[in-house]
Tab-separated table of C-alpha atoms and ligand atoms in Angstrom:
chain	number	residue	atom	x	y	z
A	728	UNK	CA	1.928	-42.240	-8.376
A	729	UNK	CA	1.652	-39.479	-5.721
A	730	UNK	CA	3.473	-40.988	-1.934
A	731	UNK	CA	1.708	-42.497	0.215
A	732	UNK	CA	0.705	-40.083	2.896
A	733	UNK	CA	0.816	-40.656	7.219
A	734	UNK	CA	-3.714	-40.143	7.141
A	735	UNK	CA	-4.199	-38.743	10.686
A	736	UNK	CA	-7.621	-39.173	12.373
A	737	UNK	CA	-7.699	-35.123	13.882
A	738	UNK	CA	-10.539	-33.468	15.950
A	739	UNK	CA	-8.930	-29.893	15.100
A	740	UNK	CA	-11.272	-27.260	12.915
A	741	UNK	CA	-7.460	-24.977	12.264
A	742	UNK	CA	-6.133	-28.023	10.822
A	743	UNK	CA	-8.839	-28.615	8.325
A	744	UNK	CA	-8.821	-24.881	7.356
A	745	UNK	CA	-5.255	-24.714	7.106
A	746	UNK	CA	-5.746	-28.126	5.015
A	747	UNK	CA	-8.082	-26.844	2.686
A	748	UNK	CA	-6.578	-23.416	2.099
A	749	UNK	CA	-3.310	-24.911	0.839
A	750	UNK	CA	-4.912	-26.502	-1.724
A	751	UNK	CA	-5.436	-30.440	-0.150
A	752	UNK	CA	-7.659	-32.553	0.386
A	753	UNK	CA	-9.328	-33.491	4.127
A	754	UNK	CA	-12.216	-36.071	4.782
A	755	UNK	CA	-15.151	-33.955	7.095
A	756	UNK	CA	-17.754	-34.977	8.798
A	757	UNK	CA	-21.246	-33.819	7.361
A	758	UNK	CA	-24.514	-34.524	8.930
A	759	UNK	CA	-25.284	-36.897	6.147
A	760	UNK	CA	-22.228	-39.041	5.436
A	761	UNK	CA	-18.220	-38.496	6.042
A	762	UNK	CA	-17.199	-35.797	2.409
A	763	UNK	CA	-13.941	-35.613	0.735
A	764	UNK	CA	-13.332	-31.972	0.944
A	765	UNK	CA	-11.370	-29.305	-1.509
A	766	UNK	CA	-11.578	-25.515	-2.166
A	767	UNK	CA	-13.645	-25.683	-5.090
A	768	UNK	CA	-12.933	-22.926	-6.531
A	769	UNK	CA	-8.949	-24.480	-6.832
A	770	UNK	CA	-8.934	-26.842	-9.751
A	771	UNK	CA	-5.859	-28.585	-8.501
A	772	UNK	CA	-7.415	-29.707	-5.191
A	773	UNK	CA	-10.853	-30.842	-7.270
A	774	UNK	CA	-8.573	-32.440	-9.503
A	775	UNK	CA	-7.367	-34.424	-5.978
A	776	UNK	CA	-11.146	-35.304	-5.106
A	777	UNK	CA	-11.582	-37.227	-8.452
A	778	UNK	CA	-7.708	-39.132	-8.427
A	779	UNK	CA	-8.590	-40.170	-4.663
A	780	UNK	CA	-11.659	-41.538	-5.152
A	781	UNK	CA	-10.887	-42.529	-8.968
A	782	UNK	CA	-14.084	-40.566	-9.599
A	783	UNK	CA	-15.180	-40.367	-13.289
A	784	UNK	CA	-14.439	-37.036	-14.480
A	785	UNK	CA	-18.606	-37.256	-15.769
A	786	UNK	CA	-19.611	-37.275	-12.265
A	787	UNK	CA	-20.032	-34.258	-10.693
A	788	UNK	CA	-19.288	-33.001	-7.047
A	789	UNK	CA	-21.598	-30.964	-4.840
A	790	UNK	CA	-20.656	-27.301	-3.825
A	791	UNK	CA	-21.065	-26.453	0.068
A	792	UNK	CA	-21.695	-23.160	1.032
A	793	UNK	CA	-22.219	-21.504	4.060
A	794	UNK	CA	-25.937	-19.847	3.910
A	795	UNK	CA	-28.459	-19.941	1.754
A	796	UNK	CA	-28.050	-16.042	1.479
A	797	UNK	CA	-24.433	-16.820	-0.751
A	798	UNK	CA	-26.828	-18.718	-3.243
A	799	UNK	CA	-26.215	-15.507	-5.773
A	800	UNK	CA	-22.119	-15.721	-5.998
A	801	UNK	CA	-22.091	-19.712	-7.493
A	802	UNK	CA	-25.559	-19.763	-9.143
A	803	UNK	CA	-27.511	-17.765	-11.876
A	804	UNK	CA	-31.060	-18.226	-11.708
A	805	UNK	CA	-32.444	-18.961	-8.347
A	806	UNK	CA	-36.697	-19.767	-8.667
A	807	UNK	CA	-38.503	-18.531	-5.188
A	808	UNK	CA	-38.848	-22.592	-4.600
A	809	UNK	CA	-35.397	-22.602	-3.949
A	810	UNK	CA	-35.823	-19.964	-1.289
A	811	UNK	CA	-38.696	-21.264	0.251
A	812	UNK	CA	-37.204	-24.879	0.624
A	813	UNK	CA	-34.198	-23.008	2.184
A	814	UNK	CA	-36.038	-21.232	4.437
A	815	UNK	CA	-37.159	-24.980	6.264
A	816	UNK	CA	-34.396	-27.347	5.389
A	817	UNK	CA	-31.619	-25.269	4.591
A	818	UNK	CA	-28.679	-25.867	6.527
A	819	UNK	CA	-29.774	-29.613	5.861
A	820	UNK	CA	-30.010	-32.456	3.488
A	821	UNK	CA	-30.994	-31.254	0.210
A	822	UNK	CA	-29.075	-30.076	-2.428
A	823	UNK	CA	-30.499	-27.749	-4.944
A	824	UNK	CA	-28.870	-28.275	-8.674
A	825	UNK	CA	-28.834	-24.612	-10.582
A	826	UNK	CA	-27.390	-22.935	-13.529
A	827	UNK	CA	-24.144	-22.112	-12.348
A	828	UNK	CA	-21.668	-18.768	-12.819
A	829	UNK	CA	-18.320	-18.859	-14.068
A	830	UNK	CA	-16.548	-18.799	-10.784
A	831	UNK	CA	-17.565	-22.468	-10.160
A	832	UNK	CA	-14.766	-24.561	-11.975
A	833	UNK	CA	-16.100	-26.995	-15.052
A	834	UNK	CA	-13.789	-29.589	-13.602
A	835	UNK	CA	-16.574	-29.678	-10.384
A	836	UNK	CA	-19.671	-29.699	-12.545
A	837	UNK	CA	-18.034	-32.254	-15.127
A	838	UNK	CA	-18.615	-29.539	-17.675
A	839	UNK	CA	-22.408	-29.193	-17.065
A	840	UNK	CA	-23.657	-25.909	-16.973
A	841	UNK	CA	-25.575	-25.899	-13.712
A	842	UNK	CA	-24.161	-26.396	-10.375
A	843	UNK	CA	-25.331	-28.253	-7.129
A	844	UNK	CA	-25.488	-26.910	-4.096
A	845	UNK	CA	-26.121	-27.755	-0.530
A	846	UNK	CA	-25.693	-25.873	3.095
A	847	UNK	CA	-24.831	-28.510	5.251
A	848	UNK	CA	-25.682	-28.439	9.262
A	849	UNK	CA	-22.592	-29.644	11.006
A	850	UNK	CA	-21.393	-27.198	13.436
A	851	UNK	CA	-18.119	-28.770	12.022
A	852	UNK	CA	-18.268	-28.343	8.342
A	853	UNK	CA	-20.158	-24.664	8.903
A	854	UNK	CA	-16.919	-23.827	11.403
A	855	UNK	CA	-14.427	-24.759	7.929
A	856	UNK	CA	-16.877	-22.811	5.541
A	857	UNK	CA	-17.014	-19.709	8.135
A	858	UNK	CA	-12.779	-19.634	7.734
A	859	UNK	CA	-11.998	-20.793	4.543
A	860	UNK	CA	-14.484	-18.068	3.428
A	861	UNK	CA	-14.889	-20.587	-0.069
A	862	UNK	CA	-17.428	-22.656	-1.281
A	863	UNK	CA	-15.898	-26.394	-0.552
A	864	UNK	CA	-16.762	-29.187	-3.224
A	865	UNK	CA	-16.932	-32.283	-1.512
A	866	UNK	CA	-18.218	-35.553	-2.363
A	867	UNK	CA	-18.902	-38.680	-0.211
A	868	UNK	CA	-14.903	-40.013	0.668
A	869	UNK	CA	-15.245	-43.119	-0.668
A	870	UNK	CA	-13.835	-44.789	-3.371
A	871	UNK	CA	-16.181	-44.265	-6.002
A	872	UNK	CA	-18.858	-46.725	-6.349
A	873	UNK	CA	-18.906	-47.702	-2.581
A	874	UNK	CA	-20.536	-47.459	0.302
A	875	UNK	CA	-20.586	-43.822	2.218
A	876	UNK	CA	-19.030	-43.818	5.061
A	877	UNK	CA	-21.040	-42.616	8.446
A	878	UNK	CA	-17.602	-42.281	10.812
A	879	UNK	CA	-14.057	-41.613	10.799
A	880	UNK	CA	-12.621	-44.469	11.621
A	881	UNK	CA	-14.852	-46.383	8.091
A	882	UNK	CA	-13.207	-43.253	6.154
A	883	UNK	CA	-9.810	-44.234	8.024
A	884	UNK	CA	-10.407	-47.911	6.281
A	885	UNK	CA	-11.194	-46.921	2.796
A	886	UNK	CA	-8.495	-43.931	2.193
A	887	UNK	CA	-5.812	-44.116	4.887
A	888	UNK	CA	-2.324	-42.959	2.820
A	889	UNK	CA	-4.079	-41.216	0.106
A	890	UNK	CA	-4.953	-37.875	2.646
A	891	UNK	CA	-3.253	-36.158	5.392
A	892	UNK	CA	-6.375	-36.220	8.027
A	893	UNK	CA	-10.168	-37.052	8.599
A	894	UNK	CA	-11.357	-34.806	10.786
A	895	UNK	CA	-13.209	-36.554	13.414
A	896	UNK	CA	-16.731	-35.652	14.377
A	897	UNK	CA	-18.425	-38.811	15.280
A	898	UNK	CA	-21.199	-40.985	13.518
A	899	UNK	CA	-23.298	-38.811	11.107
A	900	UNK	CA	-26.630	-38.060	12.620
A	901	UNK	CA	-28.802	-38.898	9.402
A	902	UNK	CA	-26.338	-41.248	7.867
A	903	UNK	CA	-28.218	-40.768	4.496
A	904	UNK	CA	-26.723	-38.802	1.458
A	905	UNK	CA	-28.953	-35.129	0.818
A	906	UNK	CA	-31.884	-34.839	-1.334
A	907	UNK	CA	-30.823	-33.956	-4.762
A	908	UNK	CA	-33.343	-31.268	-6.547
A	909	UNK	CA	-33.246	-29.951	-10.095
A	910	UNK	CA	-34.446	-26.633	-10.840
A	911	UNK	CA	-33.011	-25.981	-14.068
A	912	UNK	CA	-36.063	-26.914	-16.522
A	913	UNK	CA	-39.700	-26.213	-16.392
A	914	UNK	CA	-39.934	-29.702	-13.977
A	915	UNK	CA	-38.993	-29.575	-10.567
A	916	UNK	CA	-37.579	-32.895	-10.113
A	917	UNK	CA	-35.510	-35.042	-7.503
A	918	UNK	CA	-32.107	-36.898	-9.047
A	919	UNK	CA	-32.073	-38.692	-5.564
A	920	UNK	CA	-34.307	-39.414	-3.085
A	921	UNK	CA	-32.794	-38.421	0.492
A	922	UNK	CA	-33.810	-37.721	3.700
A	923	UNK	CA	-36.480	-34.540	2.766
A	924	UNK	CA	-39.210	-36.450	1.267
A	925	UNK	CA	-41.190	-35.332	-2.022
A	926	UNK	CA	-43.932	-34.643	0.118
A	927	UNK	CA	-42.213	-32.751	2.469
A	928	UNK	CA	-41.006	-30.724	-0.532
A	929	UNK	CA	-44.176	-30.769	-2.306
A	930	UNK	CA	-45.776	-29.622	0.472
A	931	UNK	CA	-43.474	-26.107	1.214
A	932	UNK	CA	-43.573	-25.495	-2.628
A	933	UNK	CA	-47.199	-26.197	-3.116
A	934	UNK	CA	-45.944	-27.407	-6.582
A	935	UNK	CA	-45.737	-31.255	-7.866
A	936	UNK	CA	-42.325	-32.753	-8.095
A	937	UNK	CA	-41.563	-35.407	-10.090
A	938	UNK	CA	-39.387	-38.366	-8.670
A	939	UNK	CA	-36.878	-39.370	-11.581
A	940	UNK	CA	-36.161	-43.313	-10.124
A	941	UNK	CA	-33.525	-45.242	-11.155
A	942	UNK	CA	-34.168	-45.170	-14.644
A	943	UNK	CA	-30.252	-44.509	-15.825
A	944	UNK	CA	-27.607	-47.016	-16.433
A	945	UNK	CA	-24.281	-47.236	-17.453
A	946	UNK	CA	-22.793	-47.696	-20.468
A	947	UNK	CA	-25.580	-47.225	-23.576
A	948	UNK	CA	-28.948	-46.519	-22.169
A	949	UNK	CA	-31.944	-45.066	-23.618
A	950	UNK	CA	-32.993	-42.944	-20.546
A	951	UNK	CA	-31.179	-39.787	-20.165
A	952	UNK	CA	-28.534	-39.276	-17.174
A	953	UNK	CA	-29.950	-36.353	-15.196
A	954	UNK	CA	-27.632	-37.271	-11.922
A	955	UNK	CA	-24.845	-39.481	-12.533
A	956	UNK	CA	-25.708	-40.744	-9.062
A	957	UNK	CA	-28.992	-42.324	-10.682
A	958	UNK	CA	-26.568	-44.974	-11.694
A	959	UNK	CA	-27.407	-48.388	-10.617
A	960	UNK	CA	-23.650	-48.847	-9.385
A	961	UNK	CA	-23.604	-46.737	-6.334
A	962	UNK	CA	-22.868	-47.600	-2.839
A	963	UNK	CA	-22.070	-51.280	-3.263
A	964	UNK	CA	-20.198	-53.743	-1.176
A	965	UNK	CA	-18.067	-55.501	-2.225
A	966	UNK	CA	-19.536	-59.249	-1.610
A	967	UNK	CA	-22.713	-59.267	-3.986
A	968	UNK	CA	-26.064	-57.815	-1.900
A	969	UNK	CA	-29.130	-59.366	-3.062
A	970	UNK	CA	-32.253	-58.417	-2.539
A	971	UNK	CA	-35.345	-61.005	-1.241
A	972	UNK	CA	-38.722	-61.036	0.469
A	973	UNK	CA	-37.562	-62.783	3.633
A	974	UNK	CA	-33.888	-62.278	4.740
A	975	UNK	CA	-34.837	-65.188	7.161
A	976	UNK	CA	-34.695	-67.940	4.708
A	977	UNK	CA	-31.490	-67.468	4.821
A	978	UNK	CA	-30.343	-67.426	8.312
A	979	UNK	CA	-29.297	-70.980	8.265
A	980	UNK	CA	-26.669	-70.582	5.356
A	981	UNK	CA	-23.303	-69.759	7.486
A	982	UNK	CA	-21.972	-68.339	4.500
A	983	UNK	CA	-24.519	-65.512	3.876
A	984	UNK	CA	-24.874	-62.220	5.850
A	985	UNK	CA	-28.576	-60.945	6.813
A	986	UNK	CA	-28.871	-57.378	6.754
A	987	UNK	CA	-31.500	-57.259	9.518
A	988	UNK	CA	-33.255	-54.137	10.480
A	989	UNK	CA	-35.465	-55.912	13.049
A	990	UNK	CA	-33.485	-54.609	15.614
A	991	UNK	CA	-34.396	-50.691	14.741
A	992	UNK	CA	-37.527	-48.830	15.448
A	993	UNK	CA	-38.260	-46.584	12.787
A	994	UNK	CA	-37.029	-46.068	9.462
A	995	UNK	CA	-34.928	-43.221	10.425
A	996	UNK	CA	-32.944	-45.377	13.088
A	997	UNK	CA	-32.400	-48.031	9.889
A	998	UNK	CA	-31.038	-45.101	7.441
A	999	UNK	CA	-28.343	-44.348	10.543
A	1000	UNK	CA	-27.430	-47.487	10.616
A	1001	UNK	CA	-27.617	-48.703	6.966
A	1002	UNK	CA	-24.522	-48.179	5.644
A	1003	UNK	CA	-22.280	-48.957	8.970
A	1004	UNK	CA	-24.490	-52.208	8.951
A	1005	UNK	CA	-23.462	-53.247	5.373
A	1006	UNK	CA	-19.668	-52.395	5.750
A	1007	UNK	CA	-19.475	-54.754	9.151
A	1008	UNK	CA	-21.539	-57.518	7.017
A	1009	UNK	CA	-18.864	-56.539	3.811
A	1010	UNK	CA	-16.063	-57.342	6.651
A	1011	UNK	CA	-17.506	-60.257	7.809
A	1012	UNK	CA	-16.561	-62.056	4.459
A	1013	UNK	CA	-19.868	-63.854	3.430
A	1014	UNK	CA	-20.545	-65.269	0.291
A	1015	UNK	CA	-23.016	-62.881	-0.196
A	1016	UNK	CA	-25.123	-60.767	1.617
A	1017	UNK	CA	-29.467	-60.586	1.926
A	1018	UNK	CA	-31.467	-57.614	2.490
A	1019	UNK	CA	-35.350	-56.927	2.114
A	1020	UNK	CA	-36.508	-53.613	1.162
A	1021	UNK	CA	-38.386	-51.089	3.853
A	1022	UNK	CA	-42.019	-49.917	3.155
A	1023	UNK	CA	-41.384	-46.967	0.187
A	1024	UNK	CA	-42.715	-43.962	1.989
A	1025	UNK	CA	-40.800	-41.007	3.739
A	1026	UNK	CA	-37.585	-42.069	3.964
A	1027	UNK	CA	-38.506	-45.476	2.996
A	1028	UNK	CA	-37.795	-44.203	-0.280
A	1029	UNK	CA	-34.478	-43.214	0.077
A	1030	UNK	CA	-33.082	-46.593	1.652
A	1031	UNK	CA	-35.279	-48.594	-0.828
A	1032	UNK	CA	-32.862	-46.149	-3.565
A	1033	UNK	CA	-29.745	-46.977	-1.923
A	1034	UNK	CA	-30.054	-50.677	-1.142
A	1035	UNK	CA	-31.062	-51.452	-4.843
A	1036	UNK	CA	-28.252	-49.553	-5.998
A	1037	UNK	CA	-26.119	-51.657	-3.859
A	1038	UNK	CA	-27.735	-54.806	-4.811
A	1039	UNK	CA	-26.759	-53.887	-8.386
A	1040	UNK	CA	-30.312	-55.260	-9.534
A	1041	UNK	CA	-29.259	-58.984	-8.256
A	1042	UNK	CA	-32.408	-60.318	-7.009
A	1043	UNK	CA	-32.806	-63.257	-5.262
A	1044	UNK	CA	-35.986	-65.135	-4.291
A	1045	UNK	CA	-35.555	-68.126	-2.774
A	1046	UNK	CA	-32.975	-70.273	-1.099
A	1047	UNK	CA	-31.529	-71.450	-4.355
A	1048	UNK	CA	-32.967	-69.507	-7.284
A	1049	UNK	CA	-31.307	-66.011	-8.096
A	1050	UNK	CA	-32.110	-63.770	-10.919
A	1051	UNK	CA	-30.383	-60.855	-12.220
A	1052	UNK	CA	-32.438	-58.287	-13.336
A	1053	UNK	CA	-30.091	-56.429	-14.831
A	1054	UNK	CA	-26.784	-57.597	-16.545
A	1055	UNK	CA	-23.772	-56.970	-15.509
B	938	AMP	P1	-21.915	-37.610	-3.768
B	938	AMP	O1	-20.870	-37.993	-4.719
B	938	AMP	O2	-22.314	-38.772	-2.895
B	938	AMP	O3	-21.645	-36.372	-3.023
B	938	AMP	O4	-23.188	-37.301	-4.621
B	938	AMP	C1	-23.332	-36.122	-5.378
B	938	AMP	C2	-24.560	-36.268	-6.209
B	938	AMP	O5	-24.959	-35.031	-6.790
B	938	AMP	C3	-24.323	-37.242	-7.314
B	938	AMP	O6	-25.490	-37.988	-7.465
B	938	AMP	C4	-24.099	-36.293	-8.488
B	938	AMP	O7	-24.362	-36.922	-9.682
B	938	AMP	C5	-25.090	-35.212	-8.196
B	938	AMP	N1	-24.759	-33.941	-8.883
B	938	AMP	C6	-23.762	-33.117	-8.601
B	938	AMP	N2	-23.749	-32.064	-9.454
B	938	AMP	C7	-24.780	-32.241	-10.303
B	938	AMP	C8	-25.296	-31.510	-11.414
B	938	AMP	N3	-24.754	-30.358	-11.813
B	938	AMP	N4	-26.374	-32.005	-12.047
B	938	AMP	C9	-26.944	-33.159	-11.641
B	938	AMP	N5	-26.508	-33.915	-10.599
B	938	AMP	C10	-25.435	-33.455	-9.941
B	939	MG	MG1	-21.139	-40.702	-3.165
């Protein structure tokens, strides 16, 4: 069992840089959710990322890099789409999964021969990847199946003692994961739905993409992984979340949480908000916890994908009557 460490919430770019370079692990601030960062080209500190979050070794991480023009060290093949999606949303939320090149550890692709990789936009995490002069592998820091966290101090509750610091840099502006895109077959296709849409992609690659949804399970399953995190498991509180029409049949039950988006304007404000929202209600300790589904377009999408990963496929449709749709 490795000690438990003194986690220290730091605002300090040296720190993390010094962090990373001898081989540790830091939580970072991204402009999608809080990362648990290593050198990934160190298969010791990787190794760190997985034991931490008690990641299954089949899951694999994504690879930050610094510019889009550094593409050429970690991958093999890059397809003008690539470039041209770059070009708009790169540094940004979308991750672009490629055959990869030797340097990139197995241990960070789970032995798959492609790679994924993403330039992300925080002046922070760009700062770390300007000095460390690596590529960083670094996952969402929490324990593996959770929520994301969106600030330091919800990274502070899930892995204080198993890391020296979180660096601090505020609530994440999209508070969404990235856009996962596969380029390594003769489909263009998105793993997960993010915060660039299909259309928005679509529409800078004048090609059709094809939206692979929630098809893969674990355990035996007829449908073929593409993206481990297509599994229905993901991002879960811990007290069950169902899913109903009308989170408001509910709001006389004491012992149930509402996750109400009411309160937010737009569906961007609601993806902010939607995982620091379900953590308080997770605190709260409800029975269990309702949420209804946003309209499915834009970034509709992406929440709709995240909240019925949470709910774990537990649907419930009255007051009284619940029905799994999916076994547990
Ligand atoms: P997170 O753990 O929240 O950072 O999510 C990383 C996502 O990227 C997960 O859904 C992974 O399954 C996915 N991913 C990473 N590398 C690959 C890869 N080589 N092929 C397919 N999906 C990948
Ligand atoms: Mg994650």
């Amino acid at each position: 069992m490795p000690s438990k460490k003194r986690t220290k919430i730091t605002k300090s770019i040296n720190i993390a840089v010094k962090e990373i370079l001898q081989g540790n692990i830091i939580a970072l601030p991204t402009e999608t959710v809080y990362g648990l960062a290593a050198d990934a080209t160190n298969e010791e500190a990787v190794l760190k990322i997985y034991e931490t979050k008690k990641r299954p070794f089949f899951d694999p991480l994504i690879v930050h890099i610094r510019s889009i023009k550094d593409i050429k060290k970690y991958a093999e093949e890059v397809p003008p789409e690539v470039y041209k999606l770059a070009e708009k949303f790169s540094p940004g939320p979308i991750t672009y999964i490629l055959k990869k090149k030797k340097i990139i550890p197995d241990i960070v692709t789970s032995g798959l021969n492609t790679v994924a990789i993403r330039i992300p936009a925080h002046p922070m995490f760009q700062k770390i990847l300007a000095k460390c002069k690596v590529p960083i592998a670094a996952p969402s820091a929490n324990m593996f199946g959770r929520l994301s966290p969106t600030c330091a101090e919800d990274v502070y509750k899930e892995l204080k003692g198993k890391l020296n610091y979180i660096l601090n840099g505020g609530h994440c502006e999209l508070g969404i994961e990235s856009t996962v895109i596969s380029f390594v077959d003769d489909n263009i296709k998105i793993l997960r739905p993010g915060y660039i849409t299909k259309k928005e992609i679509q529409k800078t690659i004048k090609k059709k993409v094809i939206l692979v949804r929630n098809k893969a399970r674990h355990g035996k399953s007829k449908f073929t992984i593409y993206s481990p995190g297509m599994l229905k498991i993901h991002y879960s509180p811990a007290t069950p979340l169902y899913i109903t029409d009308n989170i408001y049949d509910f709001k006389d039950q004491s012992n149930v949480g509402l996750l109400d988006f009411s309160k937010y304007e737009s569906l961007n404000e609601i993806a902010i908000n939607l995982f620091s929202d379900l953590r308080k209600l997770d605190e709260e300790g409800y029975a269990y916890i309702v949420a209804s589904k946003v309209k499915d377009s834009g970034i509709g999408v992406a929440i709709n994908d995240r909240l019925e990963k949470a709910a774990r496929g537990r649907v419930k449709m009255g007051k009284w009557e619940i029905k799994f749709s999916i076994k547990k």
